[in-house]
Short mmCIF file of C-alpha atoms in Angstrom, two decimals:
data_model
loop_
_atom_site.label_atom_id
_atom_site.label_comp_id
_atom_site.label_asym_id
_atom_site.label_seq_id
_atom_site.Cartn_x
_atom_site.Cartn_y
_atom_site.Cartn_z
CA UNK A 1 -24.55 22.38 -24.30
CA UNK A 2 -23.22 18.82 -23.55
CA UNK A 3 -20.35 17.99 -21.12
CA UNK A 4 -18.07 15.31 -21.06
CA UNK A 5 -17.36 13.36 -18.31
CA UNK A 6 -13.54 13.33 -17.39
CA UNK A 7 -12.01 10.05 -17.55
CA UNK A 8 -10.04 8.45 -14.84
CA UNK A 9 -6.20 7.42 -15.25
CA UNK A 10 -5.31 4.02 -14.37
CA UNK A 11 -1.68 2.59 -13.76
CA UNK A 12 -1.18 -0.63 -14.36
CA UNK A 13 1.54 -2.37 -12.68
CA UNK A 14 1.73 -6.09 -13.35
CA UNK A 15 4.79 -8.94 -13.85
CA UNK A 16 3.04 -10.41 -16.98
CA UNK A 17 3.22 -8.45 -20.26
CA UNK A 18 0.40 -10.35 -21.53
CA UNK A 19 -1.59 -9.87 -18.63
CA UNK A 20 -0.80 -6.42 -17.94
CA UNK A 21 -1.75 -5.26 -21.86
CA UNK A 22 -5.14 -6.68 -21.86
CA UNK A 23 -5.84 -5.34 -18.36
CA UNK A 24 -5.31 -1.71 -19.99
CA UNK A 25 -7.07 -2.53 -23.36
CA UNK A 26 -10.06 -3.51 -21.13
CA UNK A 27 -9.78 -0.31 -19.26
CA UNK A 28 -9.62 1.34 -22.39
CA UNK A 29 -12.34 0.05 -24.31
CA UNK A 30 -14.94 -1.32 -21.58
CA UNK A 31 -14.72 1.94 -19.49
CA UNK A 32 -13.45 4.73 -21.80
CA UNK A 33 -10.83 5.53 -19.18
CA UNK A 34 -6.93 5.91 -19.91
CA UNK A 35 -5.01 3.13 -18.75
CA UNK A 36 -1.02 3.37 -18.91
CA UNK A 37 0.92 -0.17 -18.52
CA UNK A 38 4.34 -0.44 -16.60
CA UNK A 39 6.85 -2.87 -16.30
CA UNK A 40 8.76 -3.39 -13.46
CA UNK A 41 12.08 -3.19 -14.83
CA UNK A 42 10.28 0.77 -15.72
CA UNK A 43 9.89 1.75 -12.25
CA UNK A 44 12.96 3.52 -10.90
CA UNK A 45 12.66 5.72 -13.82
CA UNK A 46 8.67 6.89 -13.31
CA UNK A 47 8.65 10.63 -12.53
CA UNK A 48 6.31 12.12 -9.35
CA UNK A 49 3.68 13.64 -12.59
CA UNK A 50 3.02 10.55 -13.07
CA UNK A 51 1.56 9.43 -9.88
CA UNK A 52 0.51 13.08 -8.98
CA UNK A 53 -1.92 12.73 -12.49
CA UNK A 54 -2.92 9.02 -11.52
CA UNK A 55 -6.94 7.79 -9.66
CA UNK A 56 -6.60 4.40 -9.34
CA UNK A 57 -2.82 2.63 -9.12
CA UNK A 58 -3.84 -1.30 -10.09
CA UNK A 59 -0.82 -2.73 -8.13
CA UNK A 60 0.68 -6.74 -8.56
CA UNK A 61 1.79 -8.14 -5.54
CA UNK A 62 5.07 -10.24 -6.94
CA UNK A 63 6.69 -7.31 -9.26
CA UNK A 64 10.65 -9.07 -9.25
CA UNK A 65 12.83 -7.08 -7.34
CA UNK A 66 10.55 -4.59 -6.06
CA UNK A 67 8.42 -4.35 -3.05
CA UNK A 68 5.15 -3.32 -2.94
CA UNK A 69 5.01 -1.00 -0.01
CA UNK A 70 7.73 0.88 -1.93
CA UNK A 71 4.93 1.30 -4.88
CA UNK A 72 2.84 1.97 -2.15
CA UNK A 73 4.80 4.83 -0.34
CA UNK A 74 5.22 6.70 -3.88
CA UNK A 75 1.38 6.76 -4.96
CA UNK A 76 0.70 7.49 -0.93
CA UNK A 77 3.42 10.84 -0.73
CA UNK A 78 1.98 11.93 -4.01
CA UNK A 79 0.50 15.37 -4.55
CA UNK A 80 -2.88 14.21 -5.32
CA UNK A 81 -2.72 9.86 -3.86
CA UNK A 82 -4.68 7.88 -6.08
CA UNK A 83 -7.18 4.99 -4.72
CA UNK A 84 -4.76 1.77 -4.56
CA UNK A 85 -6.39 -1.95 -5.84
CA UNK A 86 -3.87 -4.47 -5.08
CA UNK A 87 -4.14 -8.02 -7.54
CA UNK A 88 -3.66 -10.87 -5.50
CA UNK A 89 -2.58 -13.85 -6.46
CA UNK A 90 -3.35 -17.57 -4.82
CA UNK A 91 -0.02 -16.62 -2.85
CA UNK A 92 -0.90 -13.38 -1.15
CA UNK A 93 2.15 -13.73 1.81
CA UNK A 94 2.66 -9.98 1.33
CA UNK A 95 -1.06 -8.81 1.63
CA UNK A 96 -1.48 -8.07 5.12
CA UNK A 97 1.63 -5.61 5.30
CA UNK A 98 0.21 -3.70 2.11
CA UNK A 99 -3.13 -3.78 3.69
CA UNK A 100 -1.87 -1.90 6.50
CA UNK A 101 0.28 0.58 4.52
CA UNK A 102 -3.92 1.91 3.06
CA UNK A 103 -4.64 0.19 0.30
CA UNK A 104 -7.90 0.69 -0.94
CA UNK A 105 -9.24 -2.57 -2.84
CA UNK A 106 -7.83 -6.09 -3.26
CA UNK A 107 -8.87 -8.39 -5.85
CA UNK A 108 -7.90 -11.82 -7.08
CA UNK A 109 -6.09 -11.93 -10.24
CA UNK A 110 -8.53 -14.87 -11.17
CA UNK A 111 -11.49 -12.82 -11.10
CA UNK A 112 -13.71 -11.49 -13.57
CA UNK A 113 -12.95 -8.36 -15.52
CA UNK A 114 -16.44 -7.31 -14.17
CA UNK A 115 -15.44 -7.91 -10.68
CA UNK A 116 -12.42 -5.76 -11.45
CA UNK A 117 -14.72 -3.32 -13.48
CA UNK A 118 -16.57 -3.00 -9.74
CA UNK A 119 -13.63 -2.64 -7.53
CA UNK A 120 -12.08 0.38 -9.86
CA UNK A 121 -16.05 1.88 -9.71
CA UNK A 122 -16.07 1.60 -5.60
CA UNK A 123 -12.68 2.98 -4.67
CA UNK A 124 -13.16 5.80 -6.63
CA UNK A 125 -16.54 6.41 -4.97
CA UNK A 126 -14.46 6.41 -1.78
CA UNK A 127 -15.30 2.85 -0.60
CA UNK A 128 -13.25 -0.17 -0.41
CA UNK A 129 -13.40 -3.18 -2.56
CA UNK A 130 -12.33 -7.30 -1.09
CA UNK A 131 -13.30 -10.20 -3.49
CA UNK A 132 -15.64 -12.17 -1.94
CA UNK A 133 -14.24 -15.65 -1.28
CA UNK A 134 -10.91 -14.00 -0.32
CA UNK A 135 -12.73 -11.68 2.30
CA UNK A 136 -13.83 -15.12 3.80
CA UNK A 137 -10.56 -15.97 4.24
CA UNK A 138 -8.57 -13.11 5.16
CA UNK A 139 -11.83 -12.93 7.77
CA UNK A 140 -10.74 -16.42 9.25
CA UNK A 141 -6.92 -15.21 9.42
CA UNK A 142 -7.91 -11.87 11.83
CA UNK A 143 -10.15 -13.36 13.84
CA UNK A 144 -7.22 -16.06 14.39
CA UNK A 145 -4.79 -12.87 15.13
CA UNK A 146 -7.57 -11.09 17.12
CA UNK A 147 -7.70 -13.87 18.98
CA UNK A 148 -4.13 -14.35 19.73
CA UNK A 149 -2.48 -13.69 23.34
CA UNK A 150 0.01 -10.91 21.22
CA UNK A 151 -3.37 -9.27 20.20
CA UNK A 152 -4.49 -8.60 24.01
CA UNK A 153 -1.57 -6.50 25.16
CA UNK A 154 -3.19 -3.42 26.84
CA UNK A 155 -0.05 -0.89 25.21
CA UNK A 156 -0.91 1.52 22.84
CA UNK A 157 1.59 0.70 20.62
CA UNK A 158 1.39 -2.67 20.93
CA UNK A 159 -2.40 -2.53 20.00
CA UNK A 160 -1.60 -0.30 16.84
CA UNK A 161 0.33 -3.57 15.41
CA UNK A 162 2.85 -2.05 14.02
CA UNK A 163 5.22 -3.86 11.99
CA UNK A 164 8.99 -5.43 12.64
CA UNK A 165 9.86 -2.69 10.25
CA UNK A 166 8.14 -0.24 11.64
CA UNK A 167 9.38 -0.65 14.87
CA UNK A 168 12.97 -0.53 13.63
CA UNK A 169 12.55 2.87 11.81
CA UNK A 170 10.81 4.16 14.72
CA UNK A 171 14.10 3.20 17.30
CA UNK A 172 16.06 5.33 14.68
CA UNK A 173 14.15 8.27 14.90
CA UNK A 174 14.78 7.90 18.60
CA UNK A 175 18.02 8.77 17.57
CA UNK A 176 17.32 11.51 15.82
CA UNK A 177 18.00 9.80 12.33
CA UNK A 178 16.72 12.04 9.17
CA UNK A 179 15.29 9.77 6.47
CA UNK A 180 17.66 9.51 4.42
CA UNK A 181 19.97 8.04 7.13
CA UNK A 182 17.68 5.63 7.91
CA UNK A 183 16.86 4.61 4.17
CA UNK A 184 20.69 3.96 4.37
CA UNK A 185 20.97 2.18 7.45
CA UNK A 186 18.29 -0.36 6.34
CA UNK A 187 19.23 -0.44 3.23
CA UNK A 188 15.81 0.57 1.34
CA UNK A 189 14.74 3.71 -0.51
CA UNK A 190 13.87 6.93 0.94
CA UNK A 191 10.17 6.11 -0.42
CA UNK A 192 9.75 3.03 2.00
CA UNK A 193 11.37 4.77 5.00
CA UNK A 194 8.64 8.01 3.91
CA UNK A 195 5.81 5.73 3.70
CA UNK A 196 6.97 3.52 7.24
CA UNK A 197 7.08 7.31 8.98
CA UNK A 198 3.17 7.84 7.48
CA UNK A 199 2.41 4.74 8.42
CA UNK A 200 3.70 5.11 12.02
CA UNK A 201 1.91 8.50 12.72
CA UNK A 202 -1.15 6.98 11.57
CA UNK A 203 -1.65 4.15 13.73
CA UNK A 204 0.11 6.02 17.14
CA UNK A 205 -2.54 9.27 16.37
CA UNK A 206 0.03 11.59 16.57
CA UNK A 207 1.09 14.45 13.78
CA UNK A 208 4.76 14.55 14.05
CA UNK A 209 7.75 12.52 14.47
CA UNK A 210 8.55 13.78 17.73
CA UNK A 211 5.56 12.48 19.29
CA UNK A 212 5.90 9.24 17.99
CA UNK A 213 9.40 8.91 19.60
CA UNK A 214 7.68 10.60 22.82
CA UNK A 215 5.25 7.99 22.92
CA UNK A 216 7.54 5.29 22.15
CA UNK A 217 9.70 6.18 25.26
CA UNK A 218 6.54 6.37 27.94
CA UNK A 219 5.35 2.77 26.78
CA UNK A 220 9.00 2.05 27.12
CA UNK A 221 9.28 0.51 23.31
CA UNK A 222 12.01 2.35 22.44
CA UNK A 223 14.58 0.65 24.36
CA UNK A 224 13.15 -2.66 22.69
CA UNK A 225 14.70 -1.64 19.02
#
């Protein structure tokens, strides 16, 4: 009796149609796996199934009108979070934030389809996946950062980097603010104020909300927001 290996389902989220279509045919044909393309004017409308049924979210970087992190928090709040391979263009201003939101891979939208063939192969083993002459230079950028006099602060919150953004939604759940107040009061989705909590409790250590905010207080960062 012969079994067949179950194939992996890729989302492909990408600003060009032409580029986006022969990403999935490739997918299709060179690995046997099902590959499902999506515009960006498609995404409000994308129900949870179909990032609960997703393994690998390939994820463009300049969608119009719609942040990345916001991609990011849906795949991430998921039932069952699929590996995350962001495509990075020569401008890659956005990168760092989605690197700390957990991505998985990132790889240059100028590379080969067997470099991309690689990176889908090594997230889905569980490791992570950089082309190589960007990893050269998002190495030079963190050593730069590492190296900074912001970088040395002895805090602990200070040391988790977290982000303007995440600073802000932690001052508001200081205040007791659900998420849905705070999605208002910024003036983003409830998915980016979900993924900014995740995010928060990740790089603090801490399980709940509360001890965020508790922590917060003691290194005297909340008054800061």
């Amino acid at each position: 009796m012969t079994t067949t290996q179950a194939t992996n389902q890729v989302l492909v989220f990408h600003r060009n149609g032409l580029f986006r279509d022969c990403l999935v045919n490739y997918i299709k044909t060179a690995r046997d796996d099902e590959a499902i393309a999506i515009d960006h004017a498609q995404i409000a409308q994308i129900g949870e199934e179909l990032f609960n049924s997703a393994d690998v979210v390939l994820l463009d970087l300049n969608l119009p009108g719609v942040l990345p992190t916001e991609i990011i928090g849906r795949v991430q709040t998921s039932s069952s979070p699929a590996k995350i391979i962001v495509l990075v263009p020569d401008d890659h201003g956005s990168l760092a934030e989605c690197l700390a939101c957990g991505v998985h891979g990132c790889v240059l939208e100028r590379a080969s389809l067997d470099e991309l063939n690689l990176a889908i192969d090594r997230v889905l083993e569980g490791s992570g996946f950089c082309s190589g002459d960007f990893a050269a230079t998002m190495f030079a950028e963190f050593s730069r950062i590492a190296q900074s006099p912001a970088w040395q602060v002895p805090t602990a919150i200070s040391a988790c980097r977290l982000t303007g953004r995440e600073q802000e939604v932690i001052g508001l759940l200081a205040k007791a603010k659900s998420n849905k107040q705070i999605a208002k009061e910024l003036s983003v989705s409830l998915y980016t104020v979900k993924n900014h909590v995740h995010n928060i409790l990740e790089k603090l250590s801490v399980e709940t909300r509360m001890e965020a905010v508790e922590l917060a207080r003691q290194e005297n960062w909340v008054s800061r927001f």
